[in-house]
Amino acid sequence: MKTDLTNTTSSKVNAALVQARRAIGSPAVGMVLTLVVVTDEANHYDALKAAADASREHPSRILVVIKRPGRSPRERGDSRLDAEVRVGGAEGSGETVLLRLRGELAHHAEAVVLPLLLPDAPVVVWWPVDAPDHPARDPLGALAQRRITDAYAVEQPLEQLAARAASYAPGDTDLAWTRLTPWRAMLAAALDQARTEVTSAVVESEADNPSAELLARWFADRLKVPVERVVTAGPVVTAVRLRTATGDIHIDRPDGPVATLSIPGQPTRTLALKVRSTAELIAEELRRLDPDEAYAAALRAHVTAPAAGAGRSG
């Protein structure tokens, strides 16, 4: 069921949600959290689709905040809220509300969102693009237990990581870190099997890849060894080498969803290591709402920048 509201208020949006629930015969609210997606018109469709797909695992009230402050004095003076309420159908057991904030109201999104949060339920805020410099101090971010950004969405991702390190607060995370979960799990398992000391590490990726940078920093923080960054053609992270006295522990994924794992003294194995969708990344982040201490430590660690024009490690 879809309801369009023009020049409306938060109380009227709440009333429309209740009415829509009753109309489809599901007056009870069984959602576990509120997911606030702060985006723009150009990116809201992809962000909404990812959030809706993630909500199949985590039934949520999804509030999509689209700010349209306007460029001309007339547009800036036209302060109003237009909303689209969706319940049932493709939304499953959740609810979705698109909130278009026009004019001056775009600068006070928290006043619109606050009355629409599920009572006594966690709040997660996700910025698919154009995240604030300090997410925890942002008026919307201050409402949340978890704040999700994405360094892939900016032109200079490594500078973005530096800004995230400077502004980090418990509850912050970034999808560039979430993309590393399969890599980190496989590398940890490989080290358990090898039972040897790592002397240095190499991370290979396309240039300015934020996930590769975070992976290198994770090694520097956890293993306390020199870490080399090598630029390849990509896509994304293509290989990792952990050098030991008995040989290299090596995961190689030049392209596609399949990687090979080599451990000294053991046969080479083929592993599934696909590039996951945004919906899968968001679903993973919604599974835990406590501070990610490993991300915080990696974010603040330092490694040497990759040499310009470096080739693939041999």
Coordinates of C-alpha atoms in Angstrom, one line a residue:
M1 CA 0.0 0.0 0.0
K2 CA 1.3 3.4 -1.0
T3 CA 0.2 6.8 0.3
D4 CA 1.4 10.2 -1.0
L5 CA 1.3 13.2 1.3
T6 CA 2.1 16.7 0.1
N7 CA 2.9 19.6 2.3
T8 CA 2.5 17.4 5.3
T9 CA 3.8 16.9 8.9
S10 CA 5.4 14.1 10.9
S11 CA 2.2 13.5 12.8
K12 CA 0.3 13.0 9.6
V13 CA 2.9 10.6 8.3
N14 CA 2.6 8.6 11.5
A15 CA -1.2 8.5 11.1
A16 CA -0.7 7.3 7.5
L17 CA 1.5 4.5 8.7
V18 CA -1.1 3.3 11.2
Q19 CA -3.9 3.5 8.7
A20 CA -1.8 1.6 6.1
R21 CA -1.1 -1.1 8.6
R22 CA -4.7 -1.5 9.5
A23 CA -5.7 -1.5 5.8
I24 CA -3.5 -4.5 5.0
G25 CA -4.6 -6.3 8.2
S26 CA -1.3 -6.0 10.1
P27 CA -1.8 -3.5 12.9
A28 CA 1.0 -4.9 15.0
V29 CA 4.5 -3.5 14.6
G30 CA 7.1 -6.3 14.5
M31 CA 10.1 -4.2 13.4
V32 CA 13.4 -4.4 15.3
L33 CA 15.0 -1.0 14.4
T34 CA 14.7 2.2 12.5
L35 CA 17.1 2.7 9.5
V36 CA 17.5 6.3 8.5
V37 CA 19.0 6.7 5.0
V38 CA 20.2 10.2 4.2
T39 CA 20.7 10.7 0.5
D40 CA 19.8 12.8 -2.5
E41 CA 17.5 12.4 -5.5
A42 CA 20.2 11.0 -7.7
N43 CA 21.1 8.1 -5.4
H44 CA 17.9 7.5 -3.4
Y45 CA 16.6 4.6 -5.6
D46 CA 19.7 2.4 -5.3
A47 CA 20.0 3.2 -1.6
L48 CA 16.4 2.4 -1.0
K49 CA 16.6 -0.9 -2.8
A50 CA 19.7 -1.9 -0.8
A51 CA 18.0 -0.9 2.5
A52 CA 14.8 -2.8 1.5
D53 CA 16.7 -5.9 0.6
A54 CA 18.6 -5.7 4.0
S55 CA 15.3 -5.3 5.8
R56 CA 14.2 -8.8 4.8
E57 CA 16.8 -10.1 7.3
H58 CA 16.2 -7.2 9.8
P59 CA 12.5 -6.0 9.6
S60 CA 12.9 -2.2 9.9
R61 CA 11.2 1.1 9.5
I62 CA 13.2 2.7 6.7
L63 CA 13.1 6.5 6.7
V64 CA 14.7 7.9 3.5
V65 CA 15.6 11.5 4.0
I66 CA 16.0 13.5 0.7
K67 CA 17.1 17.0 1.3
R68 CA 16.2 19.6 -1.3
P69 CA 17.2 23.0 0.2
G70 CA 16.8 24.8 -3.2
R71 CA 19.2 27.1 -5.1
S72 CA 17.1 30.2 -5.6
P73 CA 15.7 32.4 -2.8
R74 CA 12.2 31.3 -3.9
E75 CA 13.0 27.6 -3.6
R76 CA 14.7 28.2 -0.2
G77 CA 11.7 30.0 1.0
D78 CA 9.3 27.1 0.0
S79 CA 9.8 25.2 3.3
R80 CA 7.6 22.0 3.3
L81 CA 7.6 18.3 3.7
D82 CA 6.4 15.8 1.1
A83 CA 6.2 12.2 2.0
E84 CA 5.5 8.8 0.4
V85 CA 4.4 6.0 2.8
R86 CA 4.8 2.4 1.7
V87 CA 3.6 -0.6 3.8
G88 CA 3.3 -4.2 2.7
G89 CA 4.0 -5.7 -0.8
A90 CA 7.6 -5.4 -1.7
E91 CA 8.3 -3.8 1.8
G92 CA 7.6 -7.2 3.4
S93 CA 7.0 -6.9 7.2
G94 CA 8.7 -3.5 7.3
E95 CA 7.7 0.1 6.4
T96 CA 9.3 2.7 4.2
V97 CA 8.8 6.4 4.3
L98 CA 10.4 8.7 1.7
L99 CA 10.7 12.2 3.2
R100 CA 11.5 15.1 0.8
L101 CA 12.5 18.1 2.8
R102 CA 12.3 21.3 0.9
G103 CA 13.7 24.8 1.6
E104 CA 14.7 25.7 5.1
L105 CA 13.2 22.4 6.5
A106 CA 16.1 20.6 4.8
H107 CA 18.4 22.0 7.4
H108 CA 16.3 20.6 10.3
A109 CA 15.8 17.0 9.2
E110 CA 16.1 15.7 12.8
A111 CA 12.9 17.6 13.8
V112 CA 11.0 15.6 11.1
V113 CA 12.7 12.2 11.7
L114 CA 12.5 12.2 15.6
P115 CA 8.7 11.7 15.8
L116 CA 8.9 8.9 13.2
L117 CA 11.4 6.7 15.1
L118 CA 10.2 3.4 16.4
P119 CA 9.8 3.6 20.2
D120 CA 12.3 1.7 22.3
A121 CA 14.2 0.4 19.2
P122 CA 17.7 1.0 18.0
V123 CA 18.4 3.7 15.3
V124 CA 20.9 3.3 12.5
V125 CA 21.8 6.2 10.2
W126 CA 23.4 5.4 6.8
W127 CA 24.8 8.0 4.4
P128 CA 25.3 6.3 1.0
V129 CA 27.0 9.6 -0.3
D130 CA 28.0 12.9 1.1
A131 CA 28.4 11.9 4.8
P132 CA 29.1 14.7 7.3
D133 CA 32.6 15.4 8.5
H134 CA 31.7 14.3 12.0
P135 CA 28.8 11.8 11.9
A136 CA 28.3 11.5 15.6
R137 CA 27.9 15.3 15.9
D138 CA 25.5 15.5 13.0
P139 CA 21.9 16.1 14.2
L140 CA 20.7 12.9 12.6
G141 CA 23.8 11.0 13.6
A142 CA 23.3 12.0 17.2
L143 CA 20.0 10.1 17.2
A144 CA 21.7 6.8 16.3
Q145 CA 23.4 3.9 18.0
R146 CA 25.2 3.1 14.7
R147 CA 26.4 5.4 12.0
I148 CA 27.4 4.0 8.6
T149 CA 29.4 5.9 6.0
D150 CA 31.1 4.7 2.7
A151 CA 34.5 5.9 1.7
Y152 CA 34.0 4.5 -1.8
A153 CA 31.4 7.2 -2.4
V154 CA 33.9 10.1 -2.4
E155 CA 36.5 11.3 -4.9
Q156 CA 39.4 11.1 -2.4
P157 CA 38.8 8.0 -0.2
L158 CA 42.1 8.0 1.6
E159 CA 41.6 11.6 2.7
Q160 CA 38.1 10.5 3.8
L161 CA 39.6 7.8 6.0
A162 CA 41.9 10.4 7.6
A163 CA 38.8 12.5 8.4
R164 CA 37.0 9.5 9.8
A165 CA 40.0 8.7 12.1
A166 CA 40.0 12.3 13.4
S167 CA 36.2 12.3 14.0
Y168 CA 35.7 8.7 15.2
A169 CA 33.2 8.1 17.9
P170 CA 31.9 4.7 19.2
G171 CA 29.2 3.5 16.8
D172 CA 30.8 4.8 13.7
T173 CA 31.6 2.4 10.9
D174 CA 32.3 2.4 7.1
L175 CA 31.3 0.0 4.4
A176 CA 34.9 0.0 3.2
W177 CA 35.6 -1.9 6.4
T178 CA 32.5 -4.1 6.1
R179 CA 33.7 -5.3 2.6
L180 CA 36.8 -6.8 4.3
T181 CA 34.9 -9.3 6.6
P182 CA 35.5 -12.3 4.3
W183 CA 39.2 -11.4 3.8
R184 CA 39.7 -11.0 7.5
A185 CA 38.0 -14.3 8.3
M186 CA 40.0 -16.2 5.8
L187 CA 43.3 -14.7 6.8
A188 CA 42.7 -15.3 10.5
A189 CA 41.8 -19.0 9.7
A190 CA 44.9 -19.3 7.5
L191 CA 47.1 -18.0 10.3
D192 CA 45.6 -20.5 12.8
Q193 CA 46.5 -23.3 10.4
A194 CA 50.0 -22.1 9.6
R195 CA 50.9 -21.5 13.2
T196 CA 53.9 -19.4 12.3
E197 CA 55.1 -15.8 12.9
V198 CA 54.4 -13.2 10.3
T199 CA 57.4 -11.0 9.5
S200 CA 55.8 -8.6 6.9
A201 CA 52.6 -8.2 4.8
V202 CA 51.7 -7.0 1.3
V203 CA 48.3 -5.8 0.2
E204 CA 47.6 -5.5 -3.5
S205 CA 44.8 -3.4 -4.9
E206 CA 43.7 -0.7 -7.3
A207 CA 44.9 2.7 -6.5
D208 CA 43.3 4.7 -3.6
N209 CA 41.2 1.7 -2.5
P210 CA 39.9 2.4 1.0
S211 CA 39.3 -1.3 1.9
A212 CA 42.9 -2.1 0.9
E213 CA 44.1 0.8 3.1
L214 CA 42.1 -0.4 6.1
L215 CA 43.3 -4.0 5.6
A216 CA 46.9 -2.8 5.6
R217 CA 46.2 -0.8 8.7
W218 CA 44.6 -3.8 10.4
F219 CA 47.8 -5.8 9.7
A220 CA 49.9 -3.0 11.1
D221 CA 47.8 -2.8 14.3
R222 CA 47.3 -6.5 14.9
L223 CA 50.5 -8.1 13.6
K224 CA 52.9 -5.2 14.4
V225 CA 54.8 -5.8 11.2
P226 CA 55.8 -3.7 8.2
V227 CA 53.0 -3.5 5.6
E228 CA 53.6 -2.8 1.9
R229 CA 50.8 -1.4 -0.4
V230 CA 51.1 -2.4 -4.0
V231 CA 49.0 -0.9 -6.8
T232 CA 47.5 -3.3 -9.4
A233 CA 44.8 -2.9 -12.0
G234 CA 42.2 -4.1 -9.6
P235 CA 39.3 -4.5 -9.3
V236 CA 39.3 -3.7 -5.6
V237 CA 41.6 -5.9 -3.4
T238 CA 43.3 -8.4 -5.6
A239 CA 45.8 -10.2 -3.3
V240 CA 47.3 -10.4 0.2
R241 CA 50.6 -11.9 1.2
L242 CA 51.7 -12.6 4.7
R243 CA 55.4 -13.4 4.7
T244 CA 56.8 -15.9 7.2
A245 CA 60.0 -17.8 7.7
T246 CA 58.5 -20.9 6.1
G247 CA 57.0 -19.1 3.0
D248 CA 54.1 -16.8 2.1
I249 CA 50.5 -17.2 3.1
H250 CA 48.9 -15.9 0.0
I251 CA 45.3 -15.1 -1.0
D252 CA 44.9 -14.2 -4.7
R253 CA 41.8 -12.9 -6.3
P254 CA 42.7 -11.2 -9.6
D255 CA 39.1 -10.9 -10.7
G256 CA 35.7 -12.6 -10.3
P257 CA 34.2 -14.3 -7.3
V258 CA 36.9 -17.0 -6.8
A259 CA 40.2 -16.8 -4.9
T260 CA 43.0 -19.2 -4.3
L261 CA 44.6 -19.7 -0.8
S262 CA 48.2 -20.9 -0.5
I263 CA 49.7 -21.9 2.9
P264 CA 53.2 -23.3 3.2
G265 CA 53.2 -27.1 3.3
Q266 CA 49.6 -27.4 2.2
P267 CA 47.8 -27.8 -1.1
T268 CA 46.5 -24.7 -2.8
R269 CA 42.7 -24.3 -2.2
T270 CA 40.0 -22.5 -4.2
L271 CA 37.7 -20.2 -2.1
A272 CA 34.5 -18.3 -2.8
L273 CA 35.3 -14.6 -2.3
K274 CA 32.8 -12.5 -4.3
V275 CA 32.4 -8.8 -4.2
R276 CA 29.2 -8.4 -2.1
S277 CA 26.3 -6.2 -2.8
T278 CA 25.5 -3.1 -0.8
A279 CA 22.4 -4.8 0.6
E280 CA 24.6 -7.6 2.0
L281 CA 26.9 -5.1 3.5
I282 CA 24.1 -3.2 5.2
A283 CA 22.5 -6.4 6.5
E284 CA 25.9 -7.4 8.1
E285 CA 26.1 -4.0 9.8
L286 CA 22.6 -4.3 11.2
R287 CA 23.6 -7.6 12.9
R288 CA 25.7 -5.7 15.5
L289 CA 25.0 -2.4 17.0
D290 CA 27.9 -2.3 19.5
P291 CA 31.1 -0.3 18.9
D292 CA 33.5 -1.9 16.4
E293 CA 36.8 -1.7 18.2
A294 CA 38.7 -3.5 15.5
Y295 CA 37.6 -0.9 13.0
A296 CA 38.5 1.9 15.3
A297 CA 42.0 0.5 15.9
A298 CA 42.6 -0.1 12.1
L299 CA 41.3 3.4 11.3
R300 CA 43.9 5.0 13.5
A301 CA 46.9 2.8 12.5
H302 CA 49.4 4.0 9.9
V303 CA 51.1 2.3 7.0
T304 CA 53.4 3.6 4.2
A305 CA 51.6 4.9 1.2
P306 CA 52.0 2.7 -2.0
A307 CA 54.7 3.8 -4.4
A308 CA 53.5 5.5 -7.5
G309 CA 53.4 3.2 -10.5
A310 CA 54.3 0.1 -8.4
G311 CA 53.8 -3.1 -10.2
R312 CA 52.3 -6.4 -9.0
S313 CA 54.3 -8.1 -6.3
G314 CA 56.2 -11.2 -7.3

